[in-house]
PDB file of C-alpha atoms in Angstrom:
ATOM      1  CA  MET A   1       5.146  17.719  19.866  1.00 53.00           C
ATOM      2  CA  GLU A   2       4.390  18.570  16.234  1.00 71.00           C
ATOM      3  CA  ILE A   3       5.407  15.832  13.853  1.00 82.00           C
ATOM      4  CA  THR A   4       7.276  17.109  10.793  1.00 93.00           C
ATOM      5  CA  TYR A   5       6.422  16.186   7.240  1.00 96.00           C
ATOM      6  CA  PHE A   6       9.955  14.871   6.781  1.00 95.00           C
ATOM      7  CA  ALA A   7       9.450  12.470   9.700  1.00 94.00           C
ATOM      8  CA  ILE A   8       6.113  11.352   8.262  1.00 96.00           C
ATOM      9  CA  ILE A   9       7.663  10.689   4.838  1.00 96.00           C
ATOM     10  CA  ILE A  10      10.804   8.871   6.024  1.00 95.00           C
ATOM     11  CA  GLY A  11       8.858   6.974   8.673  1.00 95.00           C
ATOM     12  CA  ALA A  12       6.177   5.780   6.272  1.00 96.00           C
ATOM     13  CA  ILE A  13       8.534   4.800   3.435  1.00 96.00           C
ATOM     14  CA  PHE A  14      11.434   3.217   5.305  1.00 96.00           C
ATOM     15  CA  VAL A  15      11.000   2.850   9.065  1.00 95.00           C
ATOM     16  CA  ASN A  16       7.403   1.630   9.266  1.00 94.00           C
ATOM     17  CA  ASN A  17       7.072   0.246   5.751  1.00 96.00           C
ATOM     18  CA  VAL A  18       3.494  -0.941   5.406  1.00 95.00           C
ATOM     19  CA  VAL A  19       4.514  -4.316   3.934  1.00 95.00           C
ATOM     20  CA  LEU A  20       7.846  -5.090   5.534  1.00 95.00           C
ATOM     21  CA  ALA A  21       7.286  -3.716   9.046  1.00 94.00           C
ATOM     22  CA  GLN A  22       3.500  -3.703   9.522  1.00 93.00           C
ATOM     23  CA  PHE A  23       2.719  -6.735   7.316  1.00 91.00           C
ATOM     24  CA  LEU A  24      -0.233  -5.096   5.567  1.00 93.00           C
ATOM     25  CA  GLY A  25      -0.791  -5.766   1.870  1.00 90.00           C
ATOM     26  CA  ILE A  26       1.056  -9.078   1.750  1.00 89.00           C
ATOM     27  CA  CYS A  27      -1.314 -10.633  -0.841  1.00 84.00           C
ATOM     28  CA  PRO A  28      -0.500  -8.165  -3.649  1.00 84.00           C
ATOM     29  CA  PHE A  29       3.112  -8.041  -2.442  1.00 89.00           C
ATOM     30  CA  LEU A  30       3.518 -11.748  -3.150  1.00 88.00           C
ATOM     31  CA  GLY A  31       1.053 -11.955  -6.044  1.00 84.00           C
ATOM     32  CA  VAL A  32       2.102  -9.067  -8.294  1.00 82.00           C
ATOM     33  CA  SER A  33       5.823  -9.100  -7.621  1.00 86.00           C
ATOM     34  CA  SER A  34       6.909 -11.515 -10.347  1.00 87.00           C
ATOM     35  CA  LYS A  35       7.771  -8.717 -12.827  1.00 90.00           C
ATOM     36  CA  VAL A  36       9.134  -5.234 -12.155  1.00 93.00           C
ATOM     37  CA  GLU A  37       6.875  -3.623 -14.777  1.00 87.00           C
ATOM     38  CA  THR A  38       3.713  -5.068 -13.224  1.00 84.00           C
ATOM     39  CA  SER A  39       4.941  -4.115  -9.756  1.00 89.00           C
ATOM     40  CA  MET A  40       5.461  -0.513 -10.811  1.00 89.00           C
ATOM     41  CA  GLY A  41       1.933  -0.407 -12.228  1.00 84.00           C
ATOM     42  CA  MET A  42       0.470  -1.892  -9.068  1.00 85.00           C
ATOM     43  CA  GLY A  43       2.495   0.542  -6.970  1.00 89.00           C
ATOM     44  CA  ALA A  44       1.184   3.470  -8.999  1.00 85.00           C
ATOM     45  CA  ALA A  45      -2.411   2.233  -8.715  1.00 82.00           C
ATOM     46  CA  VAL A  46      -2.096   1.748  -4.954  1.00 87.00           C
ATOM     47  CA  THR A  47      -0.491   5.199  -4.593  1.00 89.00           C
ATOM     48  CA  PHE A  48      -3.351   6.801  -6.483  1.00 85.00           C
ATOM     49  CA  VAL A  49      -6.005   4.931  -4.467  1.00 87.00           C
ATOM     50  CA  MET A  50      -4.312   5.659  -1.117  1.00 92.00           C
ATOM     51  CA  ALA A  51      -4.000   9.373  -1.906  1.00 93.00           C
ATOM     52  CA  LEU A  52      -7.653   9.587  -2.912  1.00 91.00           C
ATOM     53  CA  THR A  53      -8.658   7.555   0.123  1.00 93.00           C
ATOM     54  CA  ALA A  54      -6.911  10.023   2.418  1.00 95.00           C
ATOM     55  CA  VAL A  55      -8.586  12.991   0.750  1.00 95.00           C
ATOM     56  CA  VAL A  56     -12.025  11.391   1.050  1.00 95.00           C
ATOM     57  CA  ALA A  57     -11.682   9.464   4.341  1.00 95.00           C
ATOM     58  CA  TRP A  58     -10.418  12.354   6.474  1.00 96.00           C
ATOM     59  CA  PRO A  59     -13.453  14.616   5.957  1.00 96.00           C
ATOM     60  CA  LEU A  60     -15.764  11.607   6.250  1.00 96.00           C
ATOM     61  CA  GLN A  61     -14.217  10.817   9.611  1.00 97.00           C
ATOM     62  CA  GLN A  62     -14.888  14.401  10.722  1.00 96.00           C
ATOM     63  CA  LEU A  63     -18.547  13.907   9.761  1.00 96.00           C
ATOM     64  CA  LEU A  64     -18.699  10.576  11.586  1.00 97.00           C
ATOM     65  CA  VAL A  65     -17.311  12.239  14.714  1.00 96.00           C
ATOM     66  CA  ALA A  66     -19.703  15.204  14.403  1.00 96.00           C
ATOM     67  CA  TRP A  67     -22.666  12.839  14.087  1.00 97.00           C
ATOM     68  CA  HIS A  68     -21.355  10.569  16.883  1.00 96.00           C
ATOM     69  CA  ILE A  69     -21.284   7.488  14.636  1.00 97.00           C
ATOM     70  CA  GLU A  70     -17.543   6.739  14.726  1.00 94.00           C
ATOM     71  CA  TYR A  71     -18.397   3.057  14.969  1.00 95.00           C
ATOM     72  CA  MET A  72     -19.330   3.191  11.252  1.00 96.00           C
ATOM     73  CA  GLN A  73     -15.732   4.107  10.311  1.00 96.00           C
ATOM     74  CA  THR A  74     -14.652   0.722   8.950  1.00 94.00           C
ATOM     75  CA  ILE A  75     -17.782   0.190   6.871  1.00 95.00           C
ATOM     76  CA  VAL A  76     -17.671   3.722   5.444  1.00 95.00           C
ATOM     77  CA  PHE A  77     -13.964   3.428   4.614  1.00 95.00           C
ATOM     78  CA  ILE A  78     -14.470   0.062   2.900  1.00 93.00           C
ATOM     79  CA  LEU A  79     -17.250   1.532   0.750  1.00 93.00           C
ATOM     80  CA  VAL A  80     -15.093   4.548  -0.152  1.00 91.00           C
ATOM     81  CA  ILE A  81     -12.129   2.346  -1.074  1.00 91.00           C
ATOM     82  CA  ALA A  82     -14.319   0.059  -3.186  1.00 91.00           C
ATOM     83  CA  ALA A  83     -15.718   3.037  -5.098  1.00 90.00           C
ATOM     84  CA  LEU A  84     -12.261   4.528  -5.642  1.00 86.00           C
ATOM     85  CA  VAL A  85     -10.821   1.233  -6.889  1.00 87.00           C
ATOM     86  CA  GLN A  86     -13.723   0.878  -9.298  1.00 88.00           C
ATOM     87  CA  MET A  87     -12.928   4.344 -10.624  1.00 85.00           C
ATOM     88  CA  VAL A  88      -9.205   3.497 -11.013  1.00 80.00           C
ATOM     89  CA  GLU A  89     -10.142   0.287 -12.817  1.00 85.00           C
ATOM     90  CA  ILE A  90     -12.310   2.169 -15.325  1.00 89.00           C
ATOM     91  CA  ILE A  91      -9.585   4.780 -15.905  1.00 87.00           C
ATOM     92  CA  LEU A  92      -6.864   2.150 -16.391  1.00 83.00           C
ATOM     93  CA  LYS A  93      -9.035   0.156 -18.773  1.00 88.00           C
ATOM     94  CA  LYS A  94      -9.401   3.223 -21.004  1.00 91.00           C
ATOM     95  CA  MET A  95      -5.949   4.815 -20.562  1.00 89.00           C
ATOM     96  CA  SER A  96      -3.632   1.791 -20.370  1.00 84.00           C
ATOM     97  CA  PRO A  97      -5.236  -1.482 -21.497  1.00 88.00           C
ATOM     98  CA  SER A  98      -1.883  -3.308 -21.343  1.00 84.00           C
ATOM     99  CA  LEU A  99      -1.378  -2.357 -17.682  1.00 77.00           C
ATOM    100  CA  TYR A 100      -5.018  -3.224 -17.002  1.00 82.00           C
ATOM    101  CA  GLN A 101      -4.431  -6.694 -18.504  1.00 81.00           C
ATOM    102  CA  ALA A 102      -1.098  -7.113 -16.697  1.00 72.00           C
ATOM    103  CA  LEU A 103      -2.647  -6.349 -13.320  1.00 70.00           C
ATOM    104  CA  GLY A 104      -5.493  -8.754 -14.043  1.00 70.00           C
ATOM    105  CA  ILE A 105      -7.224  -9.955 -10.902  1.00 70.00           C
ATOM    106  CA  PHE A 106      -4.950  -7.930  -8.635  1.00 68.00           C
ATOM    107  CA  LEU A 107      -6.505  -4.600  -9.560  1.00 73.00           C
ATOM    108  CA  PRO A 108      -9.875  -5.477  -7.999  1.00 77.00           C
ATOM    109  CA  LEU A 109      -7.908  -6.906  -5.075  1.00 73.00           C
ATOM    110  CA  ILE A 110      -6.859  -3.360  -4.137  1.00 81.00           C
ATOM    111  CA  THR A 111     -10.401  -3.147  -2.791  1.00 78.00           C
ATOM    112  CA  THR A 112      -9.544  -5.808  -0.246  1.00 76.00           C
ATOM    113  CA  ASN A 113      -5.919  -4.726   0.178  1.00 82.00           C
ATOM    114  CA  CYS A 114      -5.666  -4.313   3.905  1.00 89.00           C
ATOM    115  CA  ALA A 115      -2.847  -1.784   3.417  1.00 92.00           C
ATOM    116  CA  VAL A 116      -5.271   0.744   1.930  1.00 93.00           C
ATOM    117  CA  LEU A 117      -7.818   0.325   4.719  1.00 93.00           C
ATOM    118  CA  GLY A 118      -5.041   0.135   7.304  1.00 94.00           C
ATOM    119  CA  VAL A 119      -3.546   3.449   6.202  1.00 95.00           C
ATOM    120  CA  ALA A 120      -6.958   5.126   6.286  1.00 95.00           C
ATOM    121  CA  ILE A 121      -7.502   3.931   9.852  1.00 96.00           C
ATOM    122  CA  LEU A 122      -3.919   4.657  10.971  1.00 96.00           C
ATOM    123  CA  MET A 123      -4.029   8.266   9.755  1.00 96.00           C
ATOM    124  CA  ILE A 124      -7.136   8.790  11.885  1.00 95.00           C
ATOM    125  CA  GLN A 125      -5.591   7.057  14.924  1.00 96.00           C
ATOM    126  CA  LYS A 126      -2.470   9.230  14.612  1.00 95.00           C
ATOM    127  CA  GLU A 127      -4.747  12.303  14.608  1.00 94.00           C
ATOM    128  CA  PHE A 128      -3.155  13.770  11.487  1.00 96.00           C
ATOM    129  CA  SER A 129      -4.505  16.889   9.815  1.00 95.00           C
ATOM    130  CA  LEU A 130      -5.822  16.581   6.256  1.00 95.00           C
ATOM    131  CA  LEU A 131      -2.469  17.582   4.735  1.00 96.00           C
ATOM    132  CA  GLN A 132      -0.549  15.272   7.064  1.00 96.00           C
ATOM    133  CA  SER A 133      -2.967  12.460   6.189  1.00 96.00           C
ATOM    134  CA  VAL A 134      -2.398  12.958   2.468  1.00 97.00           C
ATOM    135  CA  VAL A 135       1.390  13.087   2.941  1.00 97.00           C
ATOM    136  CA  TYR A 136       1.255   9.975   5.134  1.00 97.00           C
ATOM    137  CA  SER A 137      -0.932   8.073   2.655  1.00 97.00           C
ATOM    138  CA  ILE A 138       1.217   8.944  -0.352  1.00 97.00           C
ATOM    139  CA  SER A 139       4.415   8.165   1.548  1.00 97.00           C
ATOM    140  CA  THR A 140       3.041   4.845   2.743  1.00 97.00           C
ATOM    141  CA  ALA A 141       1.994   3.978  -0.807  1.00 96.00           C
ATOM    142  CA  LEU A 142       5.457   4.923  -2.079  1.00 97.00           C
ATOM    143  CA  GLY A 143       6.940   2.652   0.591  1.00 97.00           C
ATOM    144  CA  PHE A 144       4.610  -0.118  -0.590  1.00 96.00           C
ATOM    145  CA  ALA A 145       5.651   0.498  -4.207  1.00 95.00           C
ATOM    146  CA  LEU A 146       9.344   0.579  -3.264  1.00 97.00           C
ATOM    147  CA  ALA A 147       9.113  -2.744  -1.435  1.00 96.00           C
ATOM    148  CA  LEU A 148       7.108  -4.222  -4.320  1.00 95.00           C
ATOM    149  CA  VAL A 149       9.583  -3.128  -7.009  1.00 96.00           C
ATOM    150  CA  ILE A 150      12.658  -4.220  -5.023  1.00 96.00           C
ATOM    151  CA  PHE A 151      11.051  -7.581  -4.334  1.00 96.00           C
ATOM    152  CA  ALA A 152      10.071  -7.988  -8.001  1.00 96.00           C
ATOM    153  CA  GLY A 153      13.663  -7.268  -9.017  1.00 96.00           C
ATOM    154  CA  ILE A 154      14.884  -9.925  -6.601  1.00 96.00           C
ATOM    155  CA  ARG A 155      12.341 -12.440  -7.911  1.00 94.00           C
ATOM    156  CA  GLU A 156      13.278 -11.725 -11.535  1.00 94.00           C
ATOM    157  CA  ARG A 157      16.922 -12.268 -10.635  1.00 94.00           C
ATOM    158  CA  LEU A 158      16.082 -15.527  -8.831  1.00 92.00           C
ATOM    159  CA  ASP A 159      14.634 -16.906 -12.084  1.00 89.00           C
ATOM    160  CA  PHE A 160      18.193 -17.072 -13.430  1.00 91.00           C
ATOM    161  CA  GLU A 161      19.752 -18.608 -10.330  1.00 92.00           C
ATOM    162  CA  ASP A 162      20.212 -22.252  -9.470  1.00 92.00           C
ATOM    163  CA  VAL A 163      17.740 -22.498  -6.596  1.00 92.00           C
ATOM    164  CA  PRO A 164      17.355 -25.911  -4.930  1.00 93.00           C
ATOM    165  CA  LYS A 165      14.226 -27.674  -6.158  1.00 93.00           C
ATOM    166  CA  ALA A 166      12.532 -27.575  -2.728  1.00 94.00           C
ATOM    167  CA  PHE A 167      12.915 -23.792  -2.574  1.00 93.00           C
ATOM    168  CA  ARG A 168      11.728 -22.859  -6.074  1.00 91.00           C
ATOM    169  CA  GLY A 169       8.709 -20.594  -6.387  1.00 88.00           C
ATOM    170  CA  VAL A 170       6.932 -19.443  -3.255  1.00 89.00           C
ATOM    171  CA  PRO A 171       9.424 -20.792  -0.667  1.00 93.00           C
ATOM    172  CA  ILE A 172      12.365 -18.774  -2.024  1.00 94.00           C
ATOM    173  CA  ALA A 173      10.067 -15.770  -2.431  1.00 92.00           C
ATOM    174  CA  LEU A 174       9.120 -15.939   1.253  1.00 93.00           C
ATOM    175  CA  VAL A 175      12.763 -16.332   2.307  1.00 95.00           C
ATOM    176  CA  SER A 176      13.680 -13.341   0.133  1.00 95.00           C
ATOM    177  CA  ALA A 177      10.822 -11.281   1.587  1.00 95.00           C
ATOM    178  CA  GLY A 178      12.058 -12.080   5.088  1.00 95.00           C
ATOM    179  CA  ILE A 179      15.588 -10.980   4.235  1.00 96.00           C
ATOM    180  CA  LEU A 180      14.244  -7.807   2.629  1.00 96.00           C
ATOM    181  CA  ALA A 181      12.207  -7.083   5.786  1.00 95.00           C
ATOM    182  CA  MET A 182      15.350  -7.527   7.895  1.00 95.00           C
ATOM    183  CA  ALA A 183      17.212  -5.133   5.599  1.00 95.00           C
ATOM    184  CA  PHE A 184      14.495  -2.505   6.127  1.00 95.00           C
ATOM    185  CA  MET A 185      14.853  -2.999   9.898  1.00 94.00           C
ATOM    186  CA  GLY A 186      18.158  -1.189   9.515  1.00 93.00           C
ATOM    187  CA  PHE A 187      16.151   2.029   9.126  1.00 92.00           C
ATOM    188  CA  SER A 188      14.558   1.682  12.574  1.00 90.00           C
ATOM    189  CA  GLY A 189      15.449   4.541  14.862  1.00 85.00           C
ATOM    190  CA  LEU A 190      15.970   6.875  11.899  1.00 83.00           C
ATOM    191  CA  VAL A 191      12.998   9.050  12.853  1.00 81.00           C
TER     192      VAL A 191
END
């Protein structure tokens, strides 16, 4: 059965959201989600890196298979992701110094963001074509960005609420993330 692009997009953004359903990329999800503006920047950076990763990782995987060294997949993908993140960091530093400063330590953390590596490996496991892999990677990154921005909006709103002292900070953030994940479960069965 041929999977449609619509199913890939809806599935990656809503049904199998990389953060809320697969629990990949939790560190930046919790770390960068204190402000909507920073979350949007992080979402854009992750989208760019995931799209580039798909474009580079898919042909590399074909080479690994042709040379019968598939076991090198994880190491090769990590090196590719690290190089791409370094490139994004240099571009952001020149093009948008304020966003570069706002992202701070979290920009280099995209290198170790398991969502980026996870998507690269998942697109290979799902045996997607190059175009399907790019669509899947961009859709997954958009799902990551959507979850990040929604969560940042919730956290900004919580700053103005009377939260019990024991729940302030990380505890209420984790409770909110859990409720958000349950809300996204409503999309299950959509595709």
